[in-house]
Structures are given as structure tokens and as C-alpha cells.
Tab-separated table of C-alpha atoms and ligand atoms in Angstrom:
chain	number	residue	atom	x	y	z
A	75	UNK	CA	-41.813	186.460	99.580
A	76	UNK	CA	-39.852	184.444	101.921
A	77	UNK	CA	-36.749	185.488	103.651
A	78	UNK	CA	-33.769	183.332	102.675
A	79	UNK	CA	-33.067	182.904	106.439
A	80	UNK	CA	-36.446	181.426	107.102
A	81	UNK	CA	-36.087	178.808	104.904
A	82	UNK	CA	-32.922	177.764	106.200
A	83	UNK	CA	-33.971	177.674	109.501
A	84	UNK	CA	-36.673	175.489	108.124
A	85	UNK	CA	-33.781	173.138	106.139
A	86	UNK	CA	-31.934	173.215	109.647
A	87	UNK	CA	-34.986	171.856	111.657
A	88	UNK	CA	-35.627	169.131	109.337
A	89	UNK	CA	-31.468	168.144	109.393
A	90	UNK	CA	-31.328	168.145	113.212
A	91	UNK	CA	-34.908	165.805	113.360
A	92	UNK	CA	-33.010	163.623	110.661
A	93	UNK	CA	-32.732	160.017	112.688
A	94	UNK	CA	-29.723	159.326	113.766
A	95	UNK	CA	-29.555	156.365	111.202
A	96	UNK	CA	-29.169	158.535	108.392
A	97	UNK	CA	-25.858	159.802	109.733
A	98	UNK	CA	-22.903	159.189	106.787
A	99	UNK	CA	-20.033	157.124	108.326
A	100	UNK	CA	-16.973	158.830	109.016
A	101	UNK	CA	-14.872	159.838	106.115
A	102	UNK	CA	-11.423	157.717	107.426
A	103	UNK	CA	-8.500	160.572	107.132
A	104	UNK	CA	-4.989	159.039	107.698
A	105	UNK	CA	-3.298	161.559	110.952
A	106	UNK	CA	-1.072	164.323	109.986
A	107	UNK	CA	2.273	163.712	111.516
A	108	UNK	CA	2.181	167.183	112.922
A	109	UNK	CA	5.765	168.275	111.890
A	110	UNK	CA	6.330	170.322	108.288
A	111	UNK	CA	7.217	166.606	106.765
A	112	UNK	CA	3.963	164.637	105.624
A	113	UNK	CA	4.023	160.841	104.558
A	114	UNK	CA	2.651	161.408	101.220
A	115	UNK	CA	-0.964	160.345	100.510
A	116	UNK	CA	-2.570	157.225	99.243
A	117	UNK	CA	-3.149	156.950	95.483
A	118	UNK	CA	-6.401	158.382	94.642
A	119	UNK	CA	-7.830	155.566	93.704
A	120	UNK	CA	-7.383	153.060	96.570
A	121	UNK	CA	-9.821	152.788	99.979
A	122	UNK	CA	-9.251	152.261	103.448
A	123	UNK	CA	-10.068	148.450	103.792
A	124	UNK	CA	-9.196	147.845	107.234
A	125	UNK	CA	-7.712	149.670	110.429
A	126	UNK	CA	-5.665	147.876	112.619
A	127	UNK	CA	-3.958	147.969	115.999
A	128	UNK	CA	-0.872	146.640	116.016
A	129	UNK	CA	1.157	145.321	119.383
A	130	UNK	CA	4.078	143.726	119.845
A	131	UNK	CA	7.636	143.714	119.384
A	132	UNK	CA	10.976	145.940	117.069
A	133	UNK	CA	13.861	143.438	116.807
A	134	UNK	CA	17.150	145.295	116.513
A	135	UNK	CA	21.141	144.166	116.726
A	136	UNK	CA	24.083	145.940	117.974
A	137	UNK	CA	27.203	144.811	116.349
A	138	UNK	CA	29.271	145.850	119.120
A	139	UNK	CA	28.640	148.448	121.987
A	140	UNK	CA	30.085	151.167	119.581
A	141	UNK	CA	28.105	150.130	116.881
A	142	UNK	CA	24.078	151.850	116.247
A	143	UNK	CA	21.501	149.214	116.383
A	144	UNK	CA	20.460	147.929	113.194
A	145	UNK	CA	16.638	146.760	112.540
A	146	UNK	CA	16.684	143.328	112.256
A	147	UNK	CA	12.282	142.868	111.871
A	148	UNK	CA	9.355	142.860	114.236
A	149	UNK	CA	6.341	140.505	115.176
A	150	UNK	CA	3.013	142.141	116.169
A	151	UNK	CA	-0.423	140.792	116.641
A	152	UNK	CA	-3.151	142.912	114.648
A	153	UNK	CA	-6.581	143.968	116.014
A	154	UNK	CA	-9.288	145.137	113.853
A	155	UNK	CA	-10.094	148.498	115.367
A	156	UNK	CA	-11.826	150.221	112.146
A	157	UNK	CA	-15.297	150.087	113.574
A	158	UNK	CA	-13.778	152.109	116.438
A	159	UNK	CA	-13.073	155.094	114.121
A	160	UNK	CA	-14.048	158.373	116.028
A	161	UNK	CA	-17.892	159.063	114.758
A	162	UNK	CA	-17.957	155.567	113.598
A	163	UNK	CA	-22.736	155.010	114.525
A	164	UNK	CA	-22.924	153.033	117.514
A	165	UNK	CA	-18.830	151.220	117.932
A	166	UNK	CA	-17.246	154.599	117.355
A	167	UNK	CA	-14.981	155.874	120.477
A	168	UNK	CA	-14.194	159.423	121.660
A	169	UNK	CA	-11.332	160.992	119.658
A	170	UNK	CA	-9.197	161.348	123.005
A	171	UNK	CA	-9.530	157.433	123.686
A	172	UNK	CA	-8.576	156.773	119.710
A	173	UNK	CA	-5.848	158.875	119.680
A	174	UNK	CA	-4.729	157.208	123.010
A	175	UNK	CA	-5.632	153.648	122.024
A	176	UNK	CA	-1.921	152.980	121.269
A	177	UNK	CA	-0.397	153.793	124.377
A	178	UNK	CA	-3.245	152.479	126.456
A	179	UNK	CA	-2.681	148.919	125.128
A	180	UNK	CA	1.218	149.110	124.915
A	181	UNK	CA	0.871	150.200	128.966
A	182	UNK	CA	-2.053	148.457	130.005
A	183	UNK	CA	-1.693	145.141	127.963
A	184	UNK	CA	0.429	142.139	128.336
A	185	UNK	CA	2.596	141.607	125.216
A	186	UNK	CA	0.510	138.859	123.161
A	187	UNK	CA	3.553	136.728	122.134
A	188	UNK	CA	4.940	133.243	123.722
A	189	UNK	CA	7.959	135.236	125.686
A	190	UNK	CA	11.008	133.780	125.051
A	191	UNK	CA	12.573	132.475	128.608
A	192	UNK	CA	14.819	134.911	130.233
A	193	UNK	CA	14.351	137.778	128.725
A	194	UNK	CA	12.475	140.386	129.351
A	195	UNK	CA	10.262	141.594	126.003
A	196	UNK	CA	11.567	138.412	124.061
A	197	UNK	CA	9.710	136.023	121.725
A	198	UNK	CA	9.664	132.670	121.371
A	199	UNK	CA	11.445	131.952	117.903
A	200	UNK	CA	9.829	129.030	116.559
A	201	UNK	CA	6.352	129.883	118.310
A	202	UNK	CA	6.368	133.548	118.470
A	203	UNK	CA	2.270	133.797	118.537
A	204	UNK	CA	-0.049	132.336	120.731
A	205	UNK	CA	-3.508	131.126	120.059
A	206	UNK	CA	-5.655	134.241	118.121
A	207	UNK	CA	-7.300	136.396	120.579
A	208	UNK	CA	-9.204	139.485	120.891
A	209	UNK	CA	-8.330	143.352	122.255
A	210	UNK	CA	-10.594	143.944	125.595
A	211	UNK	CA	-9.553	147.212	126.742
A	212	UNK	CA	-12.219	149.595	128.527
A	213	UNK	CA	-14.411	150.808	125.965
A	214	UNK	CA	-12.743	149.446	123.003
A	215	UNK	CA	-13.116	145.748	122.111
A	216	UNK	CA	-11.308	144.539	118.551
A	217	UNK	CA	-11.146	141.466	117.382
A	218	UNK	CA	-8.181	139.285	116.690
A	219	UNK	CA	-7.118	140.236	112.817
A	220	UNK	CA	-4.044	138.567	112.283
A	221	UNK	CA	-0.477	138.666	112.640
A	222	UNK	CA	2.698	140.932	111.286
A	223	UNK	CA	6.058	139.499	111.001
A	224	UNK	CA	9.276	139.351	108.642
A	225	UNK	CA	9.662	136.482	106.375
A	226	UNK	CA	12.589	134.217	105.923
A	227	UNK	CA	14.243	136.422	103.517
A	228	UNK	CA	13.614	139.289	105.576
A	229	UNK	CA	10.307	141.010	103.872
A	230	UNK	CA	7.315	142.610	105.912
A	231	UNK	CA	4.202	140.684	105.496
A	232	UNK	CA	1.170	141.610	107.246
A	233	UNK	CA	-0.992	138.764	107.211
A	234	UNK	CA	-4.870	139.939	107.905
A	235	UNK	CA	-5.868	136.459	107.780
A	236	UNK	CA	-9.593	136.920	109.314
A	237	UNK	CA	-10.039	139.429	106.284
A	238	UNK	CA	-8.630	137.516	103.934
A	239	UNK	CA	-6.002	140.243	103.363
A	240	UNK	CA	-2.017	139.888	102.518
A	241	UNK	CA	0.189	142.720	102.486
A	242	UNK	CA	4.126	141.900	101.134
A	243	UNK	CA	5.671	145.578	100.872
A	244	UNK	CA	8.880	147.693	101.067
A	245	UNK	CA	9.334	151.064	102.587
A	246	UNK	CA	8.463	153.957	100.261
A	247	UNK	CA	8.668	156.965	102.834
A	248	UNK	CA	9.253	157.036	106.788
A	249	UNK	CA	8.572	160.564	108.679
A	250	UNK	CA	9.970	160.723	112.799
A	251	UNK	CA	7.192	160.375	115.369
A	252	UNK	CA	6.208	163.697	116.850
A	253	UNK	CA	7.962	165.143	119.690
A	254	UNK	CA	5.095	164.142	122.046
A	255	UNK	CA	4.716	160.812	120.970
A	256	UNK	CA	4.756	158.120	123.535
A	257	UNK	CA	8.453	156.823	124.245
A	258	UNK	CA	6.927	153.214	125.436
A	259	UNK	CA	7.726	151.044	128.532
A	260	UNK	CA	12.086	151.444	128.083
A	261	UNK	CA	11.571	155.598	127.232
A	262	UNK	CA	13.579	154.510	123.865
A	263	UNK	CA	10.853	156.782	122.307
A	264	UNK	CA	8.240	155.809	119.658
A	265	UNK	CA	9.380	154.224	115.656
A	266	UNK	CA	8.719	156.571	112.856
A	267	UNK	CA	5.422	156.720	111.098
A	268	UNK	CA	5.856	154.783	107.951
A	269	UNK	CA	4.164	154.257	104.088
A	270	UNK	CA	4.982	150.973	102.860
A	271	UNK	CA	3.746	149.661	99.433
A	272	UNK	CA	3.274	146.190	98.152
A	273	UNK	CA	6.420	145.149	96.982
A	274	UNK	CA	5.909	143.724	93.084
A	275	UNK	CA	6.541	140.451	93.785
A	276	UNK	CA	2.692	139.123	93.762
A	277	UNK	CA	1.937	137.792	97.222
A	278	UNK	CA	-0.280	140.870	98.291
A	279	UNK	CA	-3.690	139.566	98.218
A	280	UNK	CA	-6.457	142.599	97.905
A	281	UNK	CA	-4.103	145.306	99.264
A	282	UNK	CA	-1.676	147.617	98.186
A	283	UNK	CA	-0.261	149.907	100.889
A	284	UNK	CA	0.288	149.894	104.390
A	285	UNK	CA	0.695	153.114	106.778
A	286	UNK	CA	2.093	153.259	109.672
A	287	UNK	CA	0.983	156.019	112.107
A	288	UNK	CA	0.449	156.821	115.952
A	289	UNK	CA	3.458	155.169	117.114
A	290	UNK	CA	4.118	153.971	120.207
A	291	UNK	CA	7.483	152.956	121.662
A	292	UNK	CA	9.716	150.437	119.517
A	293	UNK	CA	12.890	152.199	119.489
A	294	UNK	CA	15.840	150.456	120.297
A	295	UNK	CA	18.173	150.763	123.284
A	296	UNK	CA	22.148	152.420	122.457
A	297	UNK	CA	24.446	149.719	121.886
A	298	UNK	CA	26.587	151.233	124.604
A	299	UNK	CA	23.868	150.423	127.287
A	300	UNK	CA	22.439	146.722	125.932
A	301	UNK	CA	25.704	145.898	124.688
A	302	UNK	CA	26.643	143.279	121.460
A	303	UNK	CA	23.615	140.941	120.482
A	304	UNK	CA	19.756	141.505	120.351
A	305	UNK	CA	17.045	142.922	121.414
A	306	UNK	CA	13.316	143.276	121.082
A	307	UNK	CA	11.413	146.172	122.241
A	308	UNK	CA	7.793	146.796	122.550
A	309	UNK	CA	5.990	148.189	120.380
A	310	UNK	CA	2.063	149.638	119.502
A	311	UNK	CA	0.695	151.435	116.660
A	312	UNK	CA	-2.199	151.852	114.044
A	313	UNK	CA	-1.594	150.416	110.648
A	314	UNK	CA	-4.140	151.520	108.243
A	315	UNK	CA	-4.324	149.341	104.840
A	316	UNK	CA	-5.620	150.450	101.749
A	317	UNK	CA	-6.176	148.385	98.522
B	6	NAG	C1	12.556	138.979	116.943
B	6	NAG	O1	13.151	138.598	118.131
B	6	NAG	C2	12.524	137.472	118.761
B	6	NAG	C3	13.181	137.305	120.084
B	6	NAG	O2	12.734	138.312	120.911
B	6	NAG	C4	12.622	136.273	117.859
B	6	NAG	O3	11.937	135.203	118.432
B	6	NAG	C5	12.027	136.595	116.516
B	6	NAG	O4	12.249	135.537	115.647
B	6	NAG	C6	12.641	137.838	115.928
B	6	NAG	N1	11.938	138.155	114.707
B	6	NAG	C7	12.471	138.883	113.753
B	6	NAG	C8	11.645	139.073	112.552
B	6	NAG	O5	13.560	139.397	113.824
């Protein structure tokens, strides 16, 4: 009779001369915040359909240097970074440059917006983007995606226009960054990590909720220091849409 452990030494030699090709992709598991609060999960029954790398700016407004700022919106250009996903065959990057991918572009990248004159993180108002362009960072190209930015009546819209994707959504649940998050180029530290769901009103075209997650920077200034008026600070993160 054969011994159990023979044949699964046998089952183990013929896994480990499997080709490489046969490897499944990665199963794509949204980061744990690391606190005791969670975001809650996706509904069971939607997919990851892209990953994206978001960088640009947090728009807030201080009333008065007494006041706390208030959010007013944010712009951010939108990388496709999914094929980057840690084990992803052939495009996937190490796990340490992944989870770093955020900060490296926030520090290492020029903000991709038209800066508005005179100030220092600004954007242009009428022509906030500049022409579509990829991500080249060491070891982890993207390509141009699209764009994120509040509407006219104030609602975010991420517009993954090379995917032919539209997310229109409202906040369902916000968690704080973790401790060690990076506190971006002011040391305001880094916006919470977010679940936002498509917001009823029909203009979300093939997806249905947005996360927010690996934040970097984006937190405003105290009034006291920036005084009355506006300000935009930088800003990078992974979104990760699901429809
Ligand atoms: C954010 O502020 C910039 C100025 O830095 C402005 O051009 C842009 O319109 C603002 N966007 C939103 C959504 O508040």
C-alpha cells in the first residue's frame, strides 16, 4: 500500500513543475485599515473592475481663523494601477513598493494639474487638468485612467473615461487613516479611508462603489495658521471601484 505522505510528495512535485502560466491571478482583497474600525465590505455580489491611483489635490475653506476648515471638493488625476496588484503574472510589483506606491508618487511626482498662479498646490479653475498622461515611476508604469473632481452642484464623480467607467456617489462610511500613514508634503497628515456608493441618481455607468484606501496626505491646514479663504492640499491614494 502506499503511504499517504508519498503520494503527496508526489502531488507536491507535480504543483511546483506546474508552469508558471498556470498560476491563478491574485484574489484583489481591499486593505484592512489596521485600527478595531473596518470600512464595511463590498456587497457580495459586485467585482473589483479597476484599481486606481489617484493624485492630486483636497480643497478646503476656513471661514475665519477660528473657524475648522470645511471640505469644499478635490480634483485628482487617476492611473490605472490594477495590473500592478502584488502577485499580479508578469506587471505585478513587490508588496513593499504597492503599499508605498502612494507616497512615492505624492513625494516623487509633480502635481499633474495646470497650477493656478501664485499659489503654491493651487489649480487652475477653469482648466484644472492638463493633457492625459501616464504614471512613470521606477518600476511601476500606469496608464492615464481618467480624472476625479466635484461637479457643479457639488457631487463626487470619478470619471474612468479610458474604461468607459462613471462613478456619481455619496459617502456611506469614512474610517481615520492609520497612525503611520503618510502625513504628505505640509505634515497635515493623510484623509480618511473612505466607502462611497453610487448615489441613485443614474449617472454611474458600470459601477457601483468606490473605496478609498492607503491615503496619503490631503488634510487641511488649521484655520489659525492659513487664515480666512482657501486652500488646496495634496493629495495621493488608491481608489478601488467595484461594479
Ligand atoms: C479646488 O481648488 C482649486 C484651486 O486650487 C480650484 O481651481 C478648483 O476649482 C477647486 N475644486 C473644487 C472641487 O473645489
Amino acid at each position: 500500500m502506499v503511504s499517504s505522505s508519498l503520494i503527496l510528495a508526489a502531488l507536491a512535485a507535480v504543483a511546483s513543475a506546474a508552469p508558471r502560466a498556470c498560476k491563478a491571478p491574485p484574489a484583489l482583497i481591499l486593505p484592512k485599515v489596521g485600527g478595531d474600525t473596518q470600512l464595511p465590505a463590498p456587497a457580495t455580489n459586485l467585482r473589483v473592475k479597476k484599481i486606481a491611483l489617484g493624485h492630486g489635490i483636497q480643497n478646503y475653506t476656513c471661514a475665519s481663523p477660528d473657524a475648522e476648515p470645511a471640505a469644499t471638493g478635490a480634483l485628482a488625476v487617476l492611473y490605472d494601477v490594477t495590473s500592478l496588484f502584488p502577485g499580479t503574472r508578469r506587471t505585478g510589483v513587490s508588496q513593499q513598493a504597492w503599499d508605498a506606491l502612494p507616497s512615492t508618487v505624492l513625494h516623487g511626482q509633480a502635481l499633474p494639474l495646470n497650477v493656478l498662479e501664485g499659489s503654491q498646490f493651487g489649480a487652475d479653475a477653469s482648466t484644472p487638468f492638463p493633457a492625459p498622461a501616464d504614471l512613470a515611476v521606477p518600476d511601476a508604469a500606469a496608464k492615464f485612467l481618467g480624472h476625479h473632481f466635484f461637479d457643479a452642484a457639488g457631487v463626487p464623480v470619478f470619471d474612468l473615461a479610458e474604461a468607459g467607467l462613471q462613478a456619481a456617489v455619496k459617502k456611506d462610511a469614512g474610517v481615520p487613516a492609520p497612525a503611520d500613514a503618510d502625513k504628505g508634503p505640509l505634515g497635515t497628515g493623510a484623509v480618511a479611508w473612505l466607502k462611497l456608493d453610487d448615489n441613485g441618481k443614474g449617472r454611474s455607468k458600470g459601477l457601483a462603489t468606490v473605496f478609498r484606501v492607503v491615503t496619503a496626505g490631503g488634510n487641511p491646514q488649521a484655520c489659525g495658521s492659513v487664515g480666512e479663504g482657501t486652500q488646496s492640499v495634496p493629495y495621493a491614494t488608491y481608489y478601488w471601484f467595484y461594479g
